[in-house]
Coordinates of C-alpha atoms in Angstrom, one line a residue:
X1 CA -19.1 -13.3 -2.0
X2 CA -18.7 -9.5 -2.1
X3 CA -16.2 -8.4 0.5
X4 CA -16.9 -5.4 2.7
X5 CA -14.8 -2.4 1.9
X6 CA -13.2 0.4 4.0
X7 CA -12.1 3.3 1.8
X8 CA -9.0 5.2 2.8
X9 CA -8.8 8.7 1.3
X10 CA -5.3 10.0 0.8
X11 CA -4.9 13.4 2.2
X12 CA -1.1 13.5 2.1
X13 CA -0.1 10.7 4.5
X14 CA 3.0 8.7 3.9
X15 CA 1.4 5.9 6.0
X16 CA -1.4 5.0 3.6
X17 CA -0.2 1.4 3.1
X18 CA 0.4 0.9 6.8
X19 CA -3.2 1.9 7.5
X20 CA -4.5 -0.3 4.7
X21 CA -2.6 -3.3 6.0
X22 CA -3.8 -2.6 9.5
X23 CA -7.4 -2.8 8.3
X24 CA -6.8 -5.9 6.1
X25 CA -5.1 -7.6 9.1
X26 CA -8.4 -7.3 10.8
X27 CA -9.9 -9.4 8.0
X28 CA -11.6 -6.4 6.3
X29 CA -10.7 -5.3 2.8
X30 CA -9.4 -1.8 2.3
X31 CA -8.5 0.3 -0.7
X32 CA -6.7 3.7 -1.0
X33 CA -8.3 6.3 -3.2
X34 CA -7.4 10.0 -4.0
X35 CA -8.8 12.7 -1.7
X36 CA -10.9 14.3 -4.5
X37 CA -13.0 11.2 -5.2
X38 CA -16.6 12.1 -6.1
X39 CA -19.6 10.8 -4.4
X40 CA -20.6 9.0 -7.6
X41 CA -17.2 7.3 -7.8
X42 CA -17.4 6.3 -4.2
X43 CA -20.8 4.8 -4.5
X44 CA -19.7 2.9 -7.6
X45 CA -17.3 1.0 -5.4
X46 CA -18.6 -2.3 -4.2
X47 CA -19.8 -2.8 -0.6
X48 CA -18.4 0.4 0.9
X49 CA -18.9 0.3 4.7
X50 CA -16.9 3.4 5.9
X51 CA -14.4 6.1 5.0
X52 CA -11.1 6.9 6.7
X53 CA -9.5 10.3 6.0
X54 CA -5.7 9.8 6.2
X55 CA -3.8 13.1 6.4
X56 CA -0.2 13.7 7.0
X57 CA 3.0 15.6 6.1
X58 CA 2.1 16.0 2.4
X59 CA -1.4 17.5 3.1
X60 CA -0.4 21.0 2.0
X61 CA 0.0 21.1 -1.8
X62 CA 0.8 24.4 -3.6
X63 CA 0.2 26.3 -0.4
X64 CA -3.3 24.9 0.3
X65 CA -4.4 22.1 2.5
X66 CA -5.8 19.1 0.7
X67 CA -9.5 18.5 1.6
X68 CA -12.1 16.0 0.5
X69 CA -15.2 17.1 -1.3
X70 CA -17.7 18.5 1.3
X71 CA -20.5 16.3 0.0
X72 CA -18.5 13.2 1.1
X73 CA -19.6 13.8 4.7
X74 CA -23.3 13.6 3.7
X75 CA -23.1 10.5 1.4
X76 CA -24.3 8.1 4.1
X77 CA -21.1 6.4 5.1
X78 CA -19.4 6.6 8.6
X79 CA -16.3 8.9 8.4
X80 CA -13.3 9.0 10.7
X81 CA -9.9 10.6 10.5
X82 CA -6.4 9.5 11.5
X83 CA -5.2 13.1 11.2
X84 CA -6.0 16.1 13.4
X85 CA -9.3 17.5 12.0
X86 CA -9.5 21.0 10.6
X87 CA -11.6 23.6 12.3
X88 CA -14.0 23.5 9.3
X89 CA -14.7 19.8 9.8
X90 CA -14.0 18.9 13.4
X91 CA -17.7 18.4 14.2
X92 CA -18.3 16.2 11.2
X93 CA -15.9 13.4 12.1
X94 CA -13.6 12.4 14.9
X95 CA -10.0 11.4 14.9
X96 CA -8.5 8.0 15.8
X97 CA -5.4 8.3 19.1
X98 CA -5.2 4.1 19.0
X99 CA -5.6 0.6 17.1
X100 CA -8.5 -0.2 19.4
X101 CA -10.4 2.8 18.1
X102 CA -9.7 1.8 14.5
X103 CA -11.1 -1.6 15.3
X104 CA -14.2 -0.2 16.9
X105 CA -14.8 2.1 14.0
X106 CA -14.4 -0.7 11.4
X107 CA -16.6 -3.3 13.2
X108 CA -19.0 -1.3 15.3
X109 CA -19.6 2.0 13.5
X110 CA -19.2 0.7 10.0
X111 CA -20.7 -2.8 10.7
X112 CA -18.0 -4.4 8.5
X113 CA -17.6 -8.2 8.4
X114 CA -14.2 -9.9 8.6
X115 CA -14.7 -11.5 5.2
X116 CA -11.4 -10.5 3.6
X117 CA -9.5 -13.6 2.5
X118 CA -8.0 -15.0 -0.6
X119 CA -10.8 -17.4 -1.5
X120 CA -13.3 -14.5 -1.4
X121 CA -10.9 -12.2 -3.2
X122 CA -10.5 -14.7 -6.1
X123 CA -14.2 -15.3 -6.4
X124 CA -14.8 -11.5 -6.6
X125 CA -12.0 -11.0 -9.2
X126 CA -13.1 -13.9 -11.3
X127 CA -16.6 -12.4 -11.6
X128 CA -15.2 -8.9 -12.3
X129 CA -12.9 -10.2 -15.0
X130 CA -15.7 -12.0 -16.7
X131 CA -17.9 -8.9 -16.6
X132 CA -15.1 -6.8 -18.1
X133 CA -13.9 -9.2 -20.7
X134 CA -17.1 -11.0 -21.8
X135 CA -16.3 -13.3 -24.7
X136 CA -13.3 -11.4 -25.9
X137 CA -9.6 -12.2 -25.6
X138 CA -6.8 -11.0 -23.2
X139 CA -3.1 -10.9 -24.1
X140 CA -0.5 -11.4 -21.3
X141 CA 3.3 -11.3 -21.2
X142 CA 4.1 -14.2 -19.0
X143 CA 7.7 -13.9 -17.6
X144 CA 7.4 -16.6 -15.0
X145 CA 7.8 -14.0 -12.2
X146 CA 5.5 -14.0 -9.2
X147 CA 3.1 -11.2 -10.4
X148 CA 2.7 -12.4 -14.0
X149 CA 2.3 -16.0 -12.9
X150 CA -0.4 -15.2 -10.4
X151 CA -2.3 -12.9 -12.7
X152 CA -2.1 -15.6 -15.4
X153 CA -3.5 -18.3 -13.1
X154 CA -6.3 -15.9 -12.0
X155 CA -7.2 -15.1 -15.7
X156 CA -7.1 -18.8 -16.6
X157 CA -9.6 -19.5 -13.8
X158 CA -11.8 -16.7 -15.0
X159 CA -11.7 -16.9 -18.8
X160 CA -9.7 -20.1 -19.7
X161 CA -8.6 -20.2 -23.4
X162 CA -9.7 -16.6 -23.9
X163 CA -6.3 -15.7 -22.3
X164 CA -3.3 -15.8 -24.7
X165 CA 0.0 -15.9 -22.8
X166 CA 3.3 -15.0 -24.5
X167 CA 6.5 -16.2 -22.9
X168 CA 9.6 -14.7 -24.3
X169 CA 12.9 -16.5 -23.6
X170 CA 15.5 -13.8 -24.0
X171 CA 18.4 -16.1 -22.9
X172 CA 18.8 -14.2 -19.6
X173 CA 16.5 -16.4 -17.5
X174 CA 17.7 -18.5 -14.5
X175 CA 18.2 -22.2 -15.0
X176 CA 15.1 -24.1 -16.1
X177 CA 12.8 -21.1 -15.7
X178 CA 11.4 -21.2 -19.2
X179 CA 10.9 -25.0 -18.9
X180 CA 9.1 -24.4 -15.6
X181 CA 6.7 -21.9 -17.2
X182 CA 5.9 -24.3 -20.0
X183 CA 5.4 -27.2 -17.5
X184 CA 3.1 -25.3 -15.2
X185 CA 1.0 -23.2 -17.6
X186 CA 0.9 -25.3 -20.8
X187 CA 1.0 -28.8 -19.4
X188 CA -0.7 -28.5 -16.0
X189 CA -3.1 -25.5 -16.4
X190 CA -3.7 -26.1 -20.1
X191 CA -3.1 -22.4 -20.9
X192 CA -3.1 -21.0 -24.4
X193 CA 0.6 -20.4 -24.3
X194 CA 2.9 -19.1 -27.1
X195 CA 6.6 -19.7 -26.4
X196 CA 9.1 -17.5 -28.2
X197 CA 12.7 -18.5 -28.4
X198 CA 14.5 -15.2 -28.8
X199 CA 17.8 -16.1 -27.3
X200 CA 20.0 -15.5 -30.3
X201 CA 18.2 -12.3 -31.1
X202 CA 18.8 -10.8 -27.7
X203 CA 22.3 -12.0 -27.3
X204 CA 23.1 -10.6 -30.7
X205 CA 21.8 -7.2 -29.8
X206 CA 23.8 -7.2 -26.6
X207 CA 27.1 -8.2 -28.1
X208 CA 29.9 -5.9 -27.0
X209 CA 27.5 -3.7 -24.9
X210 CA 29.0 -3.0 -21.4
X211 CA 27.2 0.0 -20.1
X212 CA 24.5 -1.2 -17.6
X213 CA 21.9 1.3 -18.6
X214 CA 22.4 0.6 -22.3
X215 CA 22.0 -3.1 -21.6
X216 CA 18.8 -2.5 -19.7
X217 CA 17.4 -0.3 -22.5
X218 CA 18.3 -2.8 -25.2
X219 CA 16.7 -5.7 -23.3
X220 CA 13.5 -3.7 -22.5
X221 CA 13.0 -2.3 -25.9
X222 CA 13.7 -5.6 -27.7
X223 CA 11.3 -7.3 -25.4
X224 CA 8.5 -4.9 -26.4
X225 CA 9.3 -5.4 -30.1
X226 CA 9.1 -9.2 -29.8
X227 CA 5.9 -9.0 -27.8
X228 CA 4.4 -6.6 -30.4
X229 CA 5.4 -8.9 -33.3
X230 CA 3.6 -11.8 -31.6
X231 CA 0.5 -9.6 -30.9
X232 CA 0.2 -8.7 -34.5
X233 CA 0.0 -12.3 -35.5
X234 CA -3.2 -12.7 -33.3
X235 CA -6.7 -11.6 -34.0
X236 CA -9.5 -10.4 -31.7
X237 CA -7.3 -9.2 -28.9
X238 CA -9.0 -6.3 -27.0
X239 CA -7.4 -6.5 -23.6
X240 CA -3.9 -6.5 -22.1
X241 CA -3.4 -8.4 -18.9
X242 CA -0.9 -6.8 -16.4
X243 CA 0.6 -8.0 -13.2
X244 CA 0.4 -4.5 -11.6
X245 CA 0.4 -4.7 -7.8
X246 CA -0.3 -1.9 -5.3
X247 CA 3.3 -1.0 -4.5
X248 CA 3.9 -0.3 -8.3
X249 CA 1.1 2.3 -8.1
X250 CA 2.4 3.9 -4.9
X251 CA 6.0 4.1 -6.1
X252 CA 4.9 5.7 -9.4
X253 CA 3.4 8.6 -7.4
X254 CA -0.1 9.8 -6.3
X255 CA -1.7 13.3 -6.2
X256 CA -0.1 13.9 -2.7
X257 CA 3.0 11.7 -2.8
X258 CA 6.1 12.0 -4.9
X259 CA 7.3 9.4 -7.3
X260 CA 9.9 6.9 -6.0
X261 CA 10.5 5.3 -9.3
X262 CA 8.5 4.8 -12.5
X263 CA 7.0 1.4 -13.3
X264 CA 6.4 0.4 -16.9
X265 CA 3.1 -1.1 -16.1
X266 CA 1.8 2.1 -14.4
X267 CA 3.1 5.1 -16.2
X268 CA 5.3 3.7 -18.9
X269 CA 2.6 2.4 -21.3
X270 CA 2.2 4.3 -24.6
X271 CA -0.7 6.9 -24.8
X272 CA -2.0 5.3 -28.0
X273 CA -2.3 1.9 -26.4
X274 CA -5.0 0.1 -28.3
X275 CA -5.8 -2.4 -25.5
X276 CA -8.0 -2.0 -22.5
X277 CA -6.1 -3.1 -19.3
X278 CA -7.0 -6.0 -17.1
X279 CA -5.2 -5.6 -13.7
X280 CA -6.8 -7.9 -11.1
X281 CA -3.9 -7.7 -8.6
X282 CA -3.5 -3.9 -8.5
X283 CA -4.8 -3.5 -5.0
X284 CA -2.7 -6.4 -3.5
X285 CA 0.6 -6.2 -1.6
X286 CA 3.3 -8.6 -2.5
X287 CA 2.7 -11.1 0.3
X288 CA -1.0 -11.1 -0.6
X289 CA -0.1 -11.8 -4.2
X290 CA 1.8 -14.8 -3.0
X291 CA -1.1 -15.9 -0.9
X292 CA -3.4 -15.6 -3.9
X293 CA -1.0 -17.8 -5.9
X294 CA -1.0 -20.5 -3.2
X295 CA -4.9 -20.4 -3.2
X296 CA -4.9 -20.8 -7.0
X297 CA -2.7 -23.9 -6.7
X298 CA 0.6 -22.6 -8.2
X299 CA 3.7 -24.5 -7.1
X300 CA 5.5 -23.0 -4.1
X301 CA 8.7 -22.6 -6.1
X302 CA 7.0 -20.2 -8.4
X303 CA 4.9 -18.4 -5.8
X304 CA 7.9 -17.7 -3.5
X305 CA 10.3 -16.9 -6.4
X306 CA 12.7 -14.2 -5.3
X307 CA 12.7 -10.7 -6.7
X308 CA 14.4 -10.8 -10.1
X309 CA 15.5 -7.8 -12.2
X310 CA 13.6 -7.2 -15.4
X311 CA 16.8 -7.6 -17.5
X312 CA 17.4 -10.9 -15.8
X313 CA 20.9 -12.3 -15.6
X314 CA 22.0 -9.5 -18.0
X315 CA 22.7 -7.3 -14.9
X316 CA 24.6 -10.1 -13.1
X317 CA 26.9 -10.9 -16.0
X318 CA 28.9 -7.7 -15.5
X319 CA 30.2 -5.7 -18.4
X320 CA 29.7 -6.9 -22.0
X321 CA 27.7 -10.2 -21.9
X322 CA 29.6 -13.3 -23.1
X323 CA 28.1 -16.7 -23.4
X324 CA 30.6 -18.4 -21.2
X325 CA 30.2 -15.9 -18.3
X326 CA 26.4 -15.9 -18.8
X327 CA 26.4 -19.7 -18.4
X328 CA 28.7 -19.4 -15.4
X329 CA 26.2 -17.1 -13.7
X330 CA 23.3 -19.4 -14.5
X331 CA 25.0 -22.6 -13.2
X332 CA 26.5 -21.0 -10.1
X333 CA 23.1 -19.4 -9.3
X334 CA 21.4 -22.8 -9.5
X335 CA 24.0 -24.4 -7.2
X336 CA 23.6 -21.5 -4.6
X337 CA 19.8 -22.0 -4.7
X338 CA 20.0 -25.8 -4.3
X339 CA 22.3 -25.5 -1.3
X340 CA 20.4 -22.7 0.4
X341 CA 17.2 -24.7 0.2
X342 CA 19.0 -27.8 1.7
X343 CA 20.2 -25.6 4.5
X344 CA 16.8 -24.0 5.1
X345 CA 18.1 -20.6 4.1
X346 CA 15.8 -20.1 1.1
X347 CA 13.0 -18.6 3.2
X348 CA 15.2 -17.0 5.8
X349 CA 17.3 -14.8 3.4
X350 CA 15.4 -12.1 1.4
X351 CA 17.6 -12.3 -1.7
X352 CA 20.6 -14.2 -2.8
X353 CA 22.3 -14.6 -6.2
X354 CA 25.7 -14.9 -7.9
X355 CA 27.5 -12.5 -10.1
X356 CA 30.4 -13.0 -12.6
X357 CA 32.6 -10.0 -13.4
X358 CA 34.2 -9.4 -16.7
X359 CA 37.8 -10.0 -15.7
X360 CA 39.9 -13.1 -14.9
X361 CA 42.4 -14.1 -12.3
X362 CA 45.2 -16.6 -12.1
X363 CA 44.5 -20.0 -10.4
X364 CA 45.6 -23.6 -10.4
X365 CA 43.5 -26.4 -11.9
X366 CA 44.4 -30.0 -12.6
X367 CA 48.0 -29.2 -11.6
X368 CA 48.3 -26.5 -14.2
X369 CA 48.0 -22.7 -14.4
X370 CA 44.5 -21.4 -15.1
X371 CA 43.3 -18.0 -16.0
X372 CA 39.5 -17.9 -15.4
X373 CA 36.6 -15.9 -13.9
X374 CA 35.4 -15.5 -10.4
X375 CA 31.9 -16.0 -9.0
X376 CA 30.7 -13.5 -6.3
X377 CA 28.0 -14.7 -4.0
X378 CA 25.6 -12.1 -2.5
X379 CA 23.0 -12.8 0.2
X380 CA 21.1 -9.9 1.9
X381 CA 18.2 -9.3 4.2
X382 CA 16.0 -6.2 4.1
X383 CA 12.5 -5.0 4.9
X384 CA 11.9 -2.4 2.3
X385 CA 15.0 -2.7 -0.1
X386 CA 16.0 0.8 0.9
X387 CA 18.8 -0.6 3.1
X388 CA 20.1 -4.1 3.5
X389 CA 22.3 -6.2 5.8
X390 CA 24.5 -9.2 4.9
X391 CA 23.4 -12.7 5.9
X392 CA 26.0 -14.5 8.1
X393 CA 26.2 -17.8 6.3
X394 CA 27.4 -20.9 8.2
X395 CA 30.9 -21.6 7.2
X396 CA 30.2 -25.3 6.3
X397 CA 27.4 -24.2 4.0
X398 CA 29.5 -21.6 2.3
X399 CA 32.3 -24.1 1.9
X400 CA 30.0 -26.6 0.3
X401 CA 28.7 -24.0 -2.2
X402 CA 32.2 -22.9 -3.0
X403 CA 33.4 -26.5 -3.6
X404 CA 30.5 -27.3 -5.9
X405 CA 30.9 -24.1 -7.9
X406 CA 34.6 -24.7 -8.4
X407 CA 34.0 -28.4 -9.4
X408 CA 30.9 -28.0 -11.5
X409 CA 31.0 -24.6 -13.2
X410 CA 33.2 -24.2 -16.3
X411 CA 35.6 -21.3 -16.6
X412 CA 35.7 -20.5 -12.9
X413 CA 38.6 -20.8 -10.5
X414 CA 37.6 -18.5 -7.6
X415 CA 34.6 -17.8 -5.3
X416 CA 34.1 -14.7 -3.2
X417 CA 31.4 -13.6 -0.7
X418 CA 30.2 -10.0 -0.9
X419 CA 30.2 -8.5 2.6
X420 CA 29.0 -5.0 1.6
X421 CA 25.7 -3.7 3.1
X422 CA 23.4 -1.2 1.5
X423 CA 24.4 1.6 1.8
X424 CA 27.1 2.2 0.6
X425 CA 26.6 -0.7 -1.9
X426 CA 23.4 -1.4 -3.7
X427 CA 21.6 -4.8 -3.8
X428 CA 22.4 -5.5 -7.4
X429 CA 25.8 -4.8 -9.0
X430 CA 24.5 -2.9 -12.0

């Protein structure tokens, strides 16, 4: 079922995503497009019912106010603005002062139907993927994270064995994550999955490297090399699947908004890329991606997986990575997750993890002096990750986690709880 679409044209607002979410919350699909979209491009979109012009503080670019193309007003779609209209256009559209007016515009003036839901979204995307790919093949790097897992499940539903998934185990995954990817995608979804055990290769490249940025670059570049090597072994691959989601695009900058940070799947791909991209999630927000995963039948543990840095545990094993500290991070992290889930904190706390620094302290174990590492627990809450507060963990829960880590994790004799908010601290340590 084709879902009705309200098009939001970006005229310099910093609230584009807020407006898009407001329309979607009404049950109507919305997309954000650049202000200079042509009539032909607009009409090429499916089921457009109306246009919202969204101006704001970035409307003036290089000394001139950003405007839509004049012919947009005559293309047959209702038009409304959430910015004060210019004198030039004030008779051609009216501004919105309230949510009720937005609702009236969407349903009464545009005649849109509240048919935006995940079931319909999946049906539409399946058809679009089939139309784009035909009988050819798609290659996807499947990390096991939320975005790549959901896009994999969607592509499997659409094209089955035409999707080739490559899962690279770089040795920096959380406990049992690679095993979970194999179980869900190979054993349950019958995916065409290639598993690459590159643990020794990555840890060898990282040996003795302590600088955080250098570690990130080594992990990132080595991953690309491994992926390219696997791709060269395959034939008939014309498409590259990507788990790009809407915030990736926004943070990488638009024509009227500055870049927050670059994303490898938006602006970091090589110009000579030989693959055509397949990005079925690129207009979804994170919570919508999770809802899509649930609708596709992915396990809750995978769909609600916490944000995880690209370099994995490499940034939580502080300093030069050693195998004993890497294992201490992995095991302590698993204990923390188990106990948070038992205490009902797994959905209450935005992000929680453990860190092991690269120094030791004196302790007492088995009635003898020990000289071992410490585990630092971090648990924070945030809305936008720009600032964060510390979760106040019940003392009994914290005590149980501490007791288990000290008893079950090798080479550890001390557990600390990080009380630092962001700012001045950051969420991750590196």
